[in-house]
Amino acid sequence: MSRDVFQKVMKFGGTSMGSAASIRDGVVPAIQKAVAIGQFPVVVVSAMSGITSLLLESTQKAQEGKLARAQGLIKEIEHKHLELIADLFLEKLMRNQQISFLNQELETLRKILKTIFLTGELSTRMQDAVLAIGENISARILSNLLIKNACPAIYLNLEKIISKRISIESPSYWTKIEKAFSIRLAKVPQGFVPILPGFFGAITNGILNSVGRGYSDFCASLVGVAIRAHEIENWTDVDGILTAHPSIVPKAKILSRISFDEMAELARFGAKVLHPFSVAPASLANIPIRMKNTFNHTAYGTLISSDSYYSKLVFKSIAYKKGITIIRITTPKMLMAYGFMAKLSNLFAEHKISIDLIATSEVSVSLSVDEPLIRLKSLLRNLKKLGEVDVQNDQAILSIVGVELRKSPAVCGEILRVLAKNKISINMISMGNALINLSLVLHAEKAEKAIQVLHQDFINF
């Protein structure tokens, strides 16, 4: 079909694909409804919840020479899928067809793991091949289940959608992937719903190293751009984007709207509901993303769009992530010297360490990184050549996000006042360039209390 026929992308995550009940009662009806009202979707699915972790563990065990343990993990993966298939496919013919496909994928996995075991090497190409298995099985299960429920569907394998490995940082990547998806989807028969695995082919350095976990969100956005979708729906297990994590703030509110810029900041600093990479393609193409709940279809969800929507809240949401380390370099003579910051950045790049936040003064520079100390030893040795180095581990980043911060400069002082009143010290502070994100670094054990008091004073007022 022409790509113009498809109206939207529907992406279903691991929890949505995690049980027979969620697929049968949540995923399938959502797709059927879209088809019934003429909104022909392209569907992207993640692996069944927990499967990607088992697949990655199996490669690690094989590389460690623990083939028996790796084979045990294959059995676990097989058992989970056989249970799912048995619950969804009562008819013997369709059940056997699905089991046959499962066996093919698991045989591929066995061969790869044996190669890893014998060579002791785990290449990015082999890791990618293993990761694809979880999404392939999910996509095949869903396509067959839709057919069983009188909804024509077709499974599309994306492993070879791009024949040559290219970097996602390459200027040509976006045009090549868009063209590849367009060509592939144009071959879908009229009236069929394409079901795509979230794994989408060859990327330099491997999909896990280049994109990370949650890459199926990124895939959905790339597909959305390729078909010029009216909307990208991301179906999860929550009603939308919340003002804080509900495990920390049980009365957190659902946001009906949020901008691309705000979502990008939240995703970057810990909000797990959407992968950070998924925002950019949709934003550049001006395609809204709507967060929906597979388990509650009546919920409006959260619309993520280009609009900078001001709400009555002082800010919209607080995200956080733990496991942060602060590195502070004090060097009065060199800090303002020409080329010093470039030299510093190059050192981090050489050690493949990404910097989250950076703050400078006349005599020191502070940087926060999302890495354990064991990964920083070599970097720290080299940094000591530039000046005195101080390290603070067990930190957390709180990211306070909202376009409202632009019009309320005084709110930053109010935030610090509330934290000080509750005896919560801040070790580092940074304001984003767009003035929509205030990031605070503090000891990890104080993070949850900080979120609770800020939410109480500024959102639940």
XYZ file of C-alpha atoms in Angstrom:
461
model
C 0.000 0.000 0.000
C 1.055 3.600 -0.494
C 2.512 5.095 2.663
C -0.206 7.775 2.492
C -2.815 5.080 3.272
C -1.461 4.575 6.781
C -2.829 7.106 9.252
C -0.809 6.448 12.372
C 1.737 4.295 14.162
C 0.682 2.210 17.164
C 3.586 1.039 19.298
C 3.013 -1.526 22.064
C 5.665 -1.996 24.738
C 6.826 -5.019 26.691
C 4.101 -4.879 29.341
C 1.432 -4.594 26.638
C 2.876 -7.703 24.968
C 3.623 -9.363 28.309
C 0.638 -11.655 28.781
C -2.161 -13.362 26.894
C -4.724 -11.193 28.690
C -3.018 -7.895 27.832
C -2.611 -8.854 24.173
C -6.093 -10.325 23.785
C -7.996 -7.703 25.817
C -5.836 -4.620 25.259
C -3.641 -4.720 22.161
C -5.961 -6.477 19.699
C -9.080 -4.362 20.468
C -7.056 -1.138 20.131
C -5.869 -2.151 16.652
C -9.323 -3.394 15.624
C -10.880 -0.077 16.650
C -8.354 1.896 14.599
C -9.056 -0.240 11.521
C -12.835 -0.008 12.033
C -12.787 3.809 11.903
C -10.493 3.883 8.868
C -7.274 4.832 10.672
C -5.101 2.120 9.146
C -2.109 1.802 11.481
C 1.411 0.512 11.223
C 1.996 -1.474 14.418
C 5.392 -1.724 16.150
C 5.895 -4.135 19.049
C 8.495 -4.748 21.719
C 9.556 -8.136 22.990
C 7.452 -9.725 25.706
C 8.380 -8.102 29.050
C 11.512 -9.662 30.524
C 12.592 -11.424 27.324
C 15.203 -8.876 26.200
C 16.916 -9.145 29.599
C 16.971 -12.948 29.319
C 18.404 -12.740 25.794
C 21.178 -10.389 26.899
C 21.968 -12.564 29.905
C 22.229 -15.627 27.662
C 24.917 -13.924 25.538
C 26.840 -12.913 28.664
C 26.772 -16.441 30.070
C 27.895 -17.917 26.745
C 30.795 -15.458 26.588
C 31.758 -16.390 30.162
C 31.944 -20.044 29.084
C 28.756 -20.992 30.942
C 26.970 -22.648 28.036
C 24.745 -24.811 30.256
C 23.417 -21.689 31.990
C 22.873 -19.997 28.618
C 20.926 -23.030 27.410
C 18.865 -22.904 30.595
C 17.910 -19.331 29.752
C 16.795 -20.472 26.289
C 14.501 -22.971 28.012
C 13.086 -20.162 30.134
C 12.462 -18.016 27.043
C 10.848 -20.984 25.305
C 8.608 -21.761 28.281
C 7.317 -18.180 28.554
C 6.403 -18.075 24.869
C 4.874 -21.556 24.810
C 2.587 -20.553 27.677
C 1.597 -17.399 25.795
C 0.935 -19.309 22.562
C -1.124 -21.958 24.366
C -3.336 -19.257 25.915
C -3.830 -17.322 22.677
C -4.137 -20.081 20.064
C -6.578 -22.851 20.908
C -6.766 -24.122 17.321
C -4.102 -26.765 16.752
C -3.071 -25.606 13.249
C -2.399 -21.968 14.186
C -0.779 -23.002 17.459
C 1.590 -25.363 15.663
C 2.456 -22.694 13.083
C 3.386 -20.306 15.859
C 5.405 -22.959 17.710
C 7.253 -23.761 14.482
C 8.282 -20.099 14.099
C 9.318 -19.978 17.759
C 11.492 -23.066 17.288
C 13.198 -21.498 14.248
C 14.054 -18.363 16.215
C 15.321 -20.344 19.202
C 17.453 -22.546 16.957
C 19.049 -19.379 15.584
C 19.674 -18.299 19.176
C 21.303 -21.650 20.046
C 23.683 -21.392 17.096
C 24.717 -17.842 17.968
C 25.287 -18.705 21.626
C 27.397 -21.714 20.684
C 29.548 -19.500 18.449
C 29.974 -17.008 21.301
C 30.881 -19.861 23.665
C 33.485 -21.333 21.295
C 35.125 -18.027 20.341
C 34.664 -16.135 23.593
C 33.684 -13.119 21.507
C 30.404 -11.217 21.437
C 30.335 -8.913 18.422
C 27.757 -6.170 18.013
C 26.447 -8.037 14.967
C 25.811 -11.162 17.061
C 24.266 -9.143 19.878
C 21.932 -7.436 17.404
C 20.914 -10.801 15.944
C 20.053 -12.052 19.431
C 18.122 -8.910 20.380
C 15.987 -9.151 17.235
C 14.632 -12.538 18.310
C 12.385 -11.193 21.085
C 10.683 -8.615 18.877
C 10.383 -11.050 15.951
C 8.488 -13.571 18.082
C 6.168 -10.878 19.501
C 5.387 -9.478 16.065
C 4.643 -12.905 14.623
C 2.352 -13.806 17.537
C 0.389 -10.564 17.180
C 0.034 -10.790 13.395
C -1.330 -14.341 13.633
C -3.676 -13.405 16.460
C -5.104 -10.509 14.434
C -5.667 -12.845 11.477
C -7.433 -15.249 13.820
C -9.683 -12.345 14.885
C -10.633 -11.445 11.284
C -8.229 -8.502 11.049
C -5.881 -9.001 8.052
C -2.301 -8.483 9.223
C 1.181 -9.172 7.917
C 4.446 -9.652 9.813
C 7.422 -7.718 8.426
C 10.972 -8.613 9.436
C 13.184 -5.503 9.676
C 16.587 -7.067 10.350
C 17.816 -6.409 6.808
C 15.827 -3.274 6.054
C 19.150 -1.473 5.599
C 21.742 -3.612 3.858
C 24.795 -1.701 5.068
C 25.585 -0.692 8.638
C 25.514 3.079 9.072
C 25.817 5.314 12.113
C 22.706 7.022 13.452
C 24.932 10.113 13.735
C 25.476 10.115 9.968
C 23.673 12.965 8.127
C 22.376 10.419 5.612
C 20.897 8.061 8.212
C 17.492 9.717 8.471
C 16.881 9.847 4.733
C 18.090 6.275 4.222
C 15.939 4.787 6.981
C 12.886 6.790 5.879
C 13.295 5.566 2.307
C 13.847 1.970 3.459
C 10.679 1.952 5.565
C 8.676 3.582 2.766
C 9.770 0.964 0.223
C 9.059 -1.900 2.619
C 5.610 -0.649 3.607
C 4.635 0.065 -0.003
C 4.708 -3.698 -0.582
C 2.055 -4.389 2.068
C -1.126 -5.758 0.418
C -4.157 -3.455 0.378
C -6.211 -3.710 3.566
C -3.520 -5.415 5.673
C -2.100 -4.095 8.939
C 1.708 -4.375 8.979
C 3.138 -5.684 12.264
C 6.765 -4.640 12.745
C 9.252 -5.818 15.373
C 10.857 -2.954 17.268
C 14.326 -4.053 16.146
C 15.141 -2.275 12.898
C 18.364 -3.498 11.396
C 21.998 -2.677 10.999
C 23.506 0.237 12.933
C 27.199 0.905 13.375
C 28.304 -0.132 16.895
C 25.077 -2.109 17.368
C 21.616 -1.000 18.365
C 22.211 -1.406 22.092
C 25.377 0.712 22.106
C 23.954 3.337 19.750
C 20.386 3.622 21.027
C 20.105 1.522 24.190
C 17.164 -0.313 25.725
C 13.778 0.948 24.585
C 14.877 1.140 20.942
C 11.390 0.099 19.778
C 10.170 3.603 20.761
C 12.781 4.999 18.376
C 11.676 2.556 15.678
C 8.060 3.727 16.027
C 9.086 7.362 15.532
C 11.172 6.514 12.467
C 8.209 4.635 10.983
C 5.946 7.580 11.786
C 8.185 9.905 9.798
C 8.389 7.431 6.909
C 4.602 7.166 6.505
C 3.946 10.841 7.342
C 1.701 9.702 10.161
C -0.935 11.982 11.616
C 0.012 10.689 15.055
C 2.290 8.195 16.800
C 0.576 6.321 19.617
C 2.801 4.798 22.280
C 0.833 2.253 24.316
C 2.187 1.447 27.785
C 0.824 0.504 31.218
C 0.134 4.033 32.526
C -2.531 6.614 31.648
C 0.007 9.175 30.438
C 2.940 11.330 31.496
C 2.791 11.976 35.237
C 3.937 14.950 37.276
C 6.195 12.543 39.232
C 6.796 8.828 39.571
C 3.720 7.333 41.302
C 5.827 5.096 43.551
C 7.253 8.286 45.092
C 4.193 10.541 44.799
C 1.050 8.364 44.861
C -1.151 11.385 44.035
C 0.888 12.408 40.978
C -1.264 13.973 38.258
C -1.645 13.009 34.610
C -0.532 15.703 32.163
C -2.929 16.089 29.238
C -0.354 17.934 27.110
C 3.388 18.483 27.019
C 5.806 19.858 24.426
C 8.472 17.899 22.543
C 11.184 19.914 24.291
C 9.756 19.180 27.718
C 9.391 15.468 26.933
C 12.956 15.279 25.627
C 14.254 16.705 28.905
C 12.147 14.346 31.025
C 13.201 11.321 28.973
C 16.854 12.328 29.122
C 16.813 12.651 32.887
C 15.037 9.505 33.952
C 11.403 9.342 32.793
C 11.165 5.740 31.548
C 7.848 6.080 29.731
C 9.468 7.138 26.423
C 12.969 6.677 24.979
C 14.858 9.996 24.541
C 15.751 9.155 20.916
C 12.090 8.806 19.962
C 11.333 12.498 20.444
C 13.678 14.029 17.836
C 12.318 12.347 14.645
C 8.711 13.140 15.586
C 9.593 16.693 16.580
C 11.486 17.420 13.351
C 8.571 16.080 11.285
C 6.012 17.779 13.579
C 4.168 14.499 14.232
C 2.447 14.414 17.646
C 3.076 11.485 19.982
C 0.225 10.350 22.202
C 0.861 8.213 25.274
C -1.945 5.676 25.774
C -2.725 2.924 28.283
C -3.208 -0.597 26.906
C -5.108 -1.489 30.077
C -7.365 1.594 30.106
C -8.505 2.591 26.626
C -10.855 5.276 27.944
C -7.987 7.355 29.372
C -7.224 10.398 27.207
C -3.489 9.963 27.600
C -0.857 12.655 27.129
C -0.369 14.505 23.838
C 3.251 15.414 23.077
C 3.472 18.077 20.369
C 5.308 21.192 19.213
C 3.016 23.486 21.203
C 4.600 25.146 24.231
C 1.520 24.804 26.399
C 1.559 26.879 29.582
C -0.361 25.396 32.486
C -1.325 26.824 35.855
C 1.409 24.674 37.407
C 4.731 26.283 38.293
C 6.372 23.435 36.389
C 4.989 20.280 34.789
C 6.959 17.294 36.029
C 9.934 16.046 38.024
C 12.088 13.212 36.677
C 15.083 11.702 38.397
C 17.816 9.150 37.956
C 20.198 7.631 40.456
C 23.687 6.201 40.027
C 25.173 9.613 39.277
C 28.767 10.626 40.015
C 29.996 14.223 40.283
C 33.555 14.930 39.152
C 34.974 18.318 40.160
C 38.271 19.544 38.682
C 39.906 22.525 40.404
C 42.689 24.204 38.454
C 42.984 27.990 38.966
C 45.736 28.437 36.394
C 44.270 26.451 33.523
C 40.471 26.699 33.669
C 40.196 29.931 31.705
C 43.103 29.045 29.437
C 42.416 28.714 25.731
C 41.505 25.130 24.788
C 41.111 23.810 28.338
C 37.413 22.911 28.028
C 38.048 21.248 24.661
C 40.845 19.183 26.205
C 38.527 18.196 29.046
C 35.712 17.169 26.675
C 38.112 15.154 24.548
C 39.249 13.164 27.585
C 35.662 12.148 28.326
C 35.090 11.259 24.671
C 38.258 9.124 24.551
C 36.981 7.120 27.526
C 33.465 6.906 26.028
C 31.935 8.637 29.036
C 28.942 10.912 28.389
C 28.515 14.085 30.425
C 25.015 14.785 31.776
C 25.534 18.224 33.301
C 28.357 20.713 33.482
C 28.843 23.807 35.653
C 31.851 26.117 35.767
C 33.242 28.754 38.110
C 36.405 30.833 37.906
C 38.541 28.096 39.440
C 36.694 24.814 38.945
C 34.465 22.808 36.661
C 31.912 20.253 37.877
C 30.510 17.484 35.704
C 27.934 14.795 36.398
C 28.107 11.391 34.728
C 25.816 8.375 34.763
C 28.583 5.849 35.401
C 29.792 3.722 38.357
C 33.203 4.500 39.848
C 34.731 1.323 38.433
C 34.168 2.685 34.905
C 35.832 5.977 35.778
C 39.231 4.849 37.080
C 41.193 5.431 33.882
C 39.447 8.747 33.207
C 40.148 10.002 36.728
C 43.864 9.184 36.401
C 44.042 11.341 33.279
C 41.965 14.155 34.775
C 44.439 14.450 37.659
C 46.985 15.664 35.111
C 44.772 18.734 34.601
C 44.174 19.663 38.226
C 42.914 18.587 41.618
C 40.077 16.063 41.252
C 37.274 15.497 43.745
C 34.648 12.759 43.273
C 31.200 12.426 44.841
C 29.346 9.198 44.141
C 25.870 7.952 45.151
C 24.274 11.052 43.687
C 20.980 11.594 41.854
C 19.802 14.133 39.286
C 16.424 15.773 39.787
C 15.147 17.344 36.592
C 12.373 19.900 37.089
C 10.764 20.525 33.708
C 8.241 22.965 32.277
C 8.042 25.901 29.880
C 6.521 27.746 32.844
C 10.049 28.178 34.249
C 10.747 30.693 31.451
C 8.140 33.141 32.699
C 8.874 32.632 36.405
C 12.595 33.307 36.993
C 12.003 33.615 40.735
C 10.740 30.047 40.963
C 14.310 28.695 40.932
C 14.991 30.528 44.171
C 11.720 29.255 45.612
C 12.681 25.667 44.750
C 16.010 26.013 46.559
C 14.260 27.635 49.522
C 11.824 24.700 49.870
C 14.689 22.202 49.736
C 16.743 24.133 52.288
C 13.720 24.296 54.620
C 13.605 20.494 54.470
C 17.369 20.199 55.121
C 18.137 18.911 51.609
C 21.526 20.060 50.293
C 22.267 20.577 46.600
C 25.721 19.616 45.300
C 25.322 20.903 41.755
C 22.803 22.992 39.836
C 22.336 23.576 36.121
C 19.748 25.430 34.034
C 19.086 24.132 30.534
C 19.689 26.385 27.537
C 15.985 26.534 26.665
C 15.171 27.606 30.249
C 12.633 24.797 30.610
C 14.724 22.478 32.766
C 16.293 23.043 36.149
C 18.574 20.140 37.085
C 19.724 19.575 40.644
C 22.286 17.013 41.786
C 21.992 15.796 45.364
C 22.761 12.728 47.437
C 20.685 9.799 46.180
C 19.193 9.034 49.595
C 17.584 12.510 49.612
C 16.115 12.287 46.091
C 12.710 10.849 46.929
C 12.103 13.262 49.801
C 13.110 16.169 47.543
C 10.598 15.095 44.899
C 7.845 14.740 47.501
C 8.323 18.179 49.068
C 8.665 19.944 45.705
C 5.575 18.193 44.356
C 3.618 19.110 47.484
C 4.607 22.785 47.387
C 4.448 23.458 43.662
C 2.010 20.949 42.113
C -0.367 19.763 44.852
C -0.793 23.291 46.181
